Amino acid sequence: MTGYTMLRNGGVGNGGQPWMLRWSSRIRLTWLSFTLFIILVFFPLIAHYYLTTIDDADDAGKRIFGPRTGNELCEVKHVQDLCRIRESVSEELLQLEAKRQELNSEIAKLNLKIEACKKSIENAKQDLLQLKNVISQTEHSYKELMAQNQPKLSLPIRLLPDKDDANFPLPKSNRNCRLHNCFDYSRCPLTSGFPVYVYNSDHYPFGNSLDPLIKQAFEATVRTNVYVTENANIACVYIVLVGELQEPIMPKPTELEQQLHSLPYWRTDGHNHLIINLSRKSETQNFIYNISTGRAMIAQSTFYDGQYRPGFDIVVSPLVHAMSEPNFLEIPPQVPVKRKYLFSFQGEKIESLRSSLQEVRSFEEEIEGNAPADYDDRIITTLKAVQDSKLDFVLVEFTCKNQPKASLPTEWALCGERDDRLELLKLSTFALIITPGDTHLVISAGCAMRLFEALEVGAIPVILGEQVQLPYNDVIRWNEAALIIPKPRITEVHFLLRSISDNDLLAMRRQGRFLWETYFSTSDNVFSTVLAIIRTRIQIPAAPIREETAVEIPHRSGKAAGTDPNMADNGDLDLGPVETEPPYASPKYLRNFTLTAMDVYRNWNSAPGPFHLFPYTPFDPVLPSEAKFLGSGTGFRPIGGGAGGSGKEFQAALGGNVPREQFTVVMLTYEREEVLMNSLERLNGLPYLNKVVVVWNSPKLPSEDLLWPDIGVPIMVVRTEKNSLNNRFLPWDEIETEAILSIDDDAHLRHDEIMFGFRVWREARDRIVGFPGRYHAWDIPHQSWLYNSNYSCELSMVLTGAAFFHKYYAYLYSYVMPQAIRDMVDEYINCEDIAMNFLVSHITRKPPIKVTSRWTFRCPGCPQALSHDDSHFHERHKCINFFVKVYGYMPLLYTQFRVDSVLFKTRLPHDKTKCFKFI
């Protein structure tokens, strides 16, 4: 550099400046070019070398471009954030990897378990197949064993008779006819259903002579009878109506006989035929007496002893109410027991008037063998002496004020008009009926008419003459409703009548009223009774009583019902199993074929209606054939017994004689959907519940979008023909259990209360068992009955808004109970619960049973009920008094008995006793 400086300075100063300038410029360019060449060639080579050898350095400190430490790289802020993100991601990746390995391990274990389960399933299938084979072999062995020790059983087959009849051996005389020699049983198999063919009287000449009212009433009855068939080829019995005939156009006996013998199915001797001669008047003549009827049975009101064939012919009651129903308001009440006259009699017999004026012989003369030729003379004298003694008020008249009715010889003719006679009988405790003096006349239309009128108004019949054959006497126990006294005891009649207690009088009057309503009052009852007698004689079971067909309203079950803790707060109390299996119906009754020959008198004398139903039949060990209910059976079936036990065992099992039993809830509702849904939800989980039948009493159908709760049992919504409270007690065919829990749609009951009521009802199946009690009271100032809902220790009714009762009473309420009661329920839209209490007390003569101390069913937030109306109680007062008029007496009975659950819900150890306490 020194030289260069010198050259530069010297050149400038010494005059060599241009050359030096050129030379220095050339050197400068060369230097620049060389320097640029060195940079462009050698620097990339050196960089390439170090970059290729960066990983080959052993010493980290000698690396030129090697990785730096974390602290050196993270000195910048954003670089530090990136480092933290990298570290977090790394940790998550490590965790995921650990989880993946853990899941793989669990999957492997589950695969092993699956394989083990598959092997277990295969082994179970093999075991099940072996068990099925064992069961099949056991069943086959059991069938073989039973076949060896018992006869073969099969379902009955409906048998129908052939068109051609076998010839019968003729009896020596038609008067010797009995069922065994004059009735063809081959036409009436047990499973035939008792078909009856009725001749159309319009097709025969004698039909023009029939009384129009009797003819019309008979035809109306035939059209509605369940046994009548139009197919004569399968008929068991053929019926022909021949009377009552009108005298002006009455055919001659020979003409009538020819017309009967020319009937298309008479078959030469008239076997299996029934000739009915109904009488509407007391003077009906016995024109069949002179007609040859062959093997045909006769049903009429007048018989001579030579004509009447016991066990074959039928004595029927007169048909007074031919085309009209009895007016219950005109029938006097059965109480007071004693009436104005102790007894009464009105009649006239021309043959006895002259002899009655003669001096009566003494008792000593009679016992010496000089008995009077006609007991009527002694009867007249004795009864007049009783009347003159004035010990009791009696009324006897042996001469009619007006012209007496026509009568048979030696028969006491009726006096006056029917209304006049009824007015006298309404004032009489007893009604004397003197049989005809001719002992060959076993029954006459006049006597039958007197008996009919006495029973109608509640005068106890006193029949003088033990030879009399009263209507339906072979199936009715008349000594429970009438006094039958031999004529020689006429001197003891007054003493006997005075000695009868009031309780016995009321019982006889009540039984007489029942017999009149059931077998005498209407043409339907008379015809049904005649058919029932024949059917019972030949041992054919009755047709099942009809049930109401339930027309279901489609609905959707869209929500699972919860359980109201207030309704099902049972703690550790086991109320019973919630049924998870299909509903279990009560066993149907299957003994009808044997009972046609058993307990005949009991079934006929105590039946509460035209279907001949015995009041206690659902609760006795037997049930009559007339009450062949579908889904109904005996109350005490010997199918098992209680297992005893206490504590938990007692809670979990119903026990008793019917250890397996359920009940059906019947709930009446009217356009209260929200209240109804809440009530249905409260039934969720209720033990022993078979199904719920909701009686939709409104003409307006439920909302289409309404979702019904799923409570674990079927809910049947039934549509009714009209809005009627009587629909609550219809015997719906959907009710398959004997026990019915009738409950209002706004009633609040806990599950333990319902189960307690069910257990109590099972111990008293013939009673109404419920919660709210009421009673009736006598209003002295107004001389009438009152309905009282005040709290009381004494009660006579249990409201059916929450009560258990037997389905048997649903049939009686709907088909047997007088229609006038149901009409009043519809008129007031009230009192159906009172009507049911009247019915059950009338049938059983027992009061209802109240359980728990509950008296009301308060439903918070529910719409106002009908019972809150001021007129509600006034209507119920009227209902009670009207029902008393219909029944003729007050059937309700007071009781201070109440069943409370003392230990049923008490929290005790399971090894301690838990039971009911009845107080």
PDB file of N, CA, C and O in Angstrom, residues 35 38 84 111 135 140 157 162 187-188 221 230 297 341 347 378 452 494 578 585 665 801 829:
ATOM      1  N   THR A  35     -11.456 -10.839  -7.349  1.00  0.00           N
ATOM      2  CA  THR A  35     -12.183 -11.008  -6.078  1.00  0.00           C
ATOM      3  C   THR A  35     -13.589 -11.582  -6.297  1.00  0.00           C
ATOM      4  O   THR A  35     -14.053 -12.471  -5.570  1.00  0.00           O
ATOM      5  N   ILE A  38     -13.320 -15.269  -7.039  1.00  0.00           N
ATOM      6  CA  ILE A  38     -13.078 -16.081  -5.863  1.00  0.00           C
ATOM      7  C   ILE A  38     -14.391 -16.265  -5.073  1.00  0.00           C
ATOM      8  O   ILE A  38     -14.708 -17.363  -4.607  1.00  0.00           O
ATOM      9  N   ARG A  84     -44.245 -24.451  23.036  1.00  0.00           N
ATOM     10  CA  ARG A  84     -45.273 -24.947  23.968  1.00  0.00           C
ATOM     11  C   ARG A  84     -46.351 -25.765  23.252  1.00  0.00           C
ATOM     12  O   ARG A  84     -46.812 -26.788  23.759  1.00  0.00           O
ATOM     13  N   ASN A 111     -63.609 -60.044  23.335  1.00  0.00           N
ATOM     14  CA  ASN A 111     -63.673 -61.113  22.329  1.00  0.00           C
ATOM     15  C   ASN A 111     -63.591 -62.480  22.988  1.00  0.00           C
ATOM     16  O   ASN A 111     -64.279 -63.433  22.600  1.00  0.00           O
ATOM     17  N   ILE A 135     -89.642 -83.242  29.039  1.00  0.00           N
ATOM     18  CA  ILE A 135     -91.017 -82.797  29.274  1.00  0.00           C
ATOM     19  C   ILE A 135     -91.978 -83.496  28.339  1.00  0.00           C
ATOM     20  O   ILE A 135     -93.078 -83.924  28.736  1.00  0.00           O
ATOM     21  N   HIS A 140     -96.284 -87.330  27.670  1.00  0.00           N
ATOM     22  CA  HIS A 140     -96.796 -88.538  27.012  1.00  0.00           C
ATOM     23  C   HIS A 140     -97.066 -89.642  28.032  1.00  0.00           C
ATOM     24  O   HIS A 140     -98.124 -90.300  27.980  1.00  0.00           O
ATOM     25  N   ILE A 157    -120.308 -81.629  21.890  1.00  0.00           N
ATOM     26  CA  ILE A 157    -120.655 -81.339  20.499  1.00  0.00           C
ATOM     27  C   ILE A 157    -122.144 -81.087  20.430  1.00  0.00           C
ATOM     28  O   ILE A 157    -122.944 -81.777  21.057  1.00  0.00           O
ATOM     29  N   ASP A 162    -132.782 -86.160  14.668  1.00  0.00           N
ATOM     30  CA  ASP A 162    -133.105 -86.518  13.293  1.00  0.00           C
ATOM     31  C   ASP A 162    -134.528 -86.117  12.963  1.00  0.00           C
ATOM     32  O   ASP A 162    -135.364 -85.889  13.826  1.00  0.00           O
ATOM     33  N   ARG A 187    -134.854 -86.140  21.078  1.00  0.00           N
ATOM     34  CA  ARG A 187    -134.956 -84.854  20.403  1.00  0.00           C
ATOM     35  C   ARG A 187    -134.365 -83.717  21.236  1.00  0.00           C
ATOM     36  O   ARG A 187    -134.304 -82.576  20.759  1.00  0.00           O
ATOM     37  N   CYS A 188    -133.948 -84.025  22.439  1.00  0.00           N
ATOM     38  CA  CYS A 188    -133.463 -82.973  23.336  1.00  0.00           C
ATOM     39  C   CYS A 188    -132.134 -83.361  23.964  1.00  0.00           C
ATOM     40  O   CYS A 188    -132.056 -83.600  25.172  1.00  0.00           O
ATOM     41  N   THR A 221    -143.929 -62.082  23.160  1.00  0.00           N
ATOM     42  CA  THR A 221    -142.993 -62.805  24.018  1.00  0.00           C
ATOM     43  C   THR A 221    -142.170 -63.801  23.226  1.00  0.00           C
ATOM     44  O   THR A 221    -140.963 -63.950  23.447  1.00  0.00           O
ATOM     45  N   GLU A 230    -137.050 -71.157  14.428  1.00  0.00           N
ATOM     46  CA  GLU A 230    -137.956 -71.277  13.282  1.00  0.00           C
ATOM     47  C   GLU A 230    -137.761 -72.586  12.536  1.00  0.00           C
ATOM     48  O   GLU A 230    -138.516 -72.887  11.622  1.00  0.00           O
ATOM     49  N   MET A 297    -148.142 -82.338  26.509  1.00  0.00           N
ATOM     50  CA  MET A 297    -148.233 -81.717  27.827  1.00  0.00           C
ATOM     51  C   MET A 297    -149.244 -80.576  27.770  1.00  0.00           C
ATOM     52  O   MET A 297    -149.458 -79.958  26.725  1.00  0.00           O
ATOM     53  N   TYR A 341    -157.225 -55.033  58.402  1.00  0.00           N
ATOM     54  CA  TYR A 341    -157.925 -56.301  58.610  1.00  0.00           C
ATOM     55  C   TYR A 341    -156.902 -57.413  58.809  1.00  0.00           C
ATOM     56  O   TYR A 341    -155.903 -57.485  58.084  1.00  0.00           O
ATOM     57  N   GLY A 347    -166.703 -63.677  48.441  1.00  0.00           N
ATOM     58  CA  GLY A 347    -167.025 -64.674  47.434  1.00  0.00           C
ATOM     59  C   GLY A 347    -168.425 -65.209  47.635  1.00  0.00           C
ATOM     60  O   GLY A 347    -169.068 -64.975  48.663  1.00  0.00           O
ATOM     61  N   ARG A 378    -169.129 -75.311  57.472  1.00  0.00           N
ATOM     62  CA  ARG A 378    -168.408 -75.048  58.716  1.00  0.00           C
ATOM     63  C   ARG A 378    -167.496 -73.837  58.571  1.00  0.00           C
ATOM     64  O   ARG A 378    -167.318 -73.057  59.516  1.00  0.00           O
ATOM     65  N   PHE A 452    -153.132 -64.646  42.576  1.00  0.00           N
ATOM     66  CA  PHE A 452    -152.414 -63.598  41.850  1.00  0.00           C
ATOM     67  C   PHE A 452    -152.649 -62.232  42.488  1.00  0.00           C
ATOM     68  O   PHE A 452    -151.701 -61.465  42.725  1.00  0.00           O
ATOM     69  N   HIS A 494    -157.902 -68.745  63.042  1.00  0.00           N
ATOM     70  CA  HIS A 494    -157.761 -67.464  63.719  1.00  0.00           C
ATOM     71  C   HIS A 494    -156.585 -67.485  64.702  1.00  0.00           C
ATOM     72  O   HIS A 494    -155.767 -66.544  64.758  1.00  0.00           O
ATOM     73  N   VAL A 578     -97.082 -57.088  40.510  1.00  0.00           N
ATOM     74  CA  VAL A 578     -97.608 -56.359  39.356  1.00  0.00           C
ATOM     75  C   VAL A 578     -97.611 -57.333  38.194  1.00  0.00           C
ATOM     76  O   VAL A 578     -96.581 -57.900  37.833  1.00  0.00           O
ATOM     77  N   ALA A 585    -108.201 -64.186  33.695  1.00  0.00           N
ATOM     78  CA  ALA A 585    -109.640 -64.067  33.898  1.00  0.00           C
ATOM     79  C   ALA A 585    -110.097 -65.055  34.956  1.00  0.00           C
ATOM     80  O   ALA A 585    -109.460 -66.092  35.199  1.00  0.00           O
ATOM     81  N   VAL A 665    -111.011 -52.685  36.834  1.00  0.00           N
ATOM     82  CA  VAL A 665    -111.422 -51.324  37.169  1.00  0.00           C
ATOM     83  C   VAL A 665    -112.389 -50.826  36.101  1.00  0.00           C
ATOM     84  O   VAL A 665    -112.081 -50.880  34.906  1.00  0.00           O
ATOM     85  N   GLY A 801    -118.670 -44.892  43.843  1.00  0.00           N
ATOM     86  CA  GLY A 801    -117.601 -44.122  43.225  1.00  0.00           C
ATOM     87  C   GLY A 801    -116.239 -44.694  43.536  1.00  0.00           C
ATOM     88  O   GLY A 801    -115.252 -44.352  42.883  1.00  0.00           O
ATOM     89  N   ILE A 829    -130.193 -38.097  36.390  1.00  0.00           N
ATOM     90  CA  ILE A 829    -128.740 -38.233  36.201  1.00  0.00           C
ATOM     91  C   ILE A 829    -128.085 -38.302  37.579  1.00  0.00           C
ATOM     92  O   ILE A 829    -127.140 -37.573  37.903  1.00  0.00           O
TER      93      ILE A 829
END
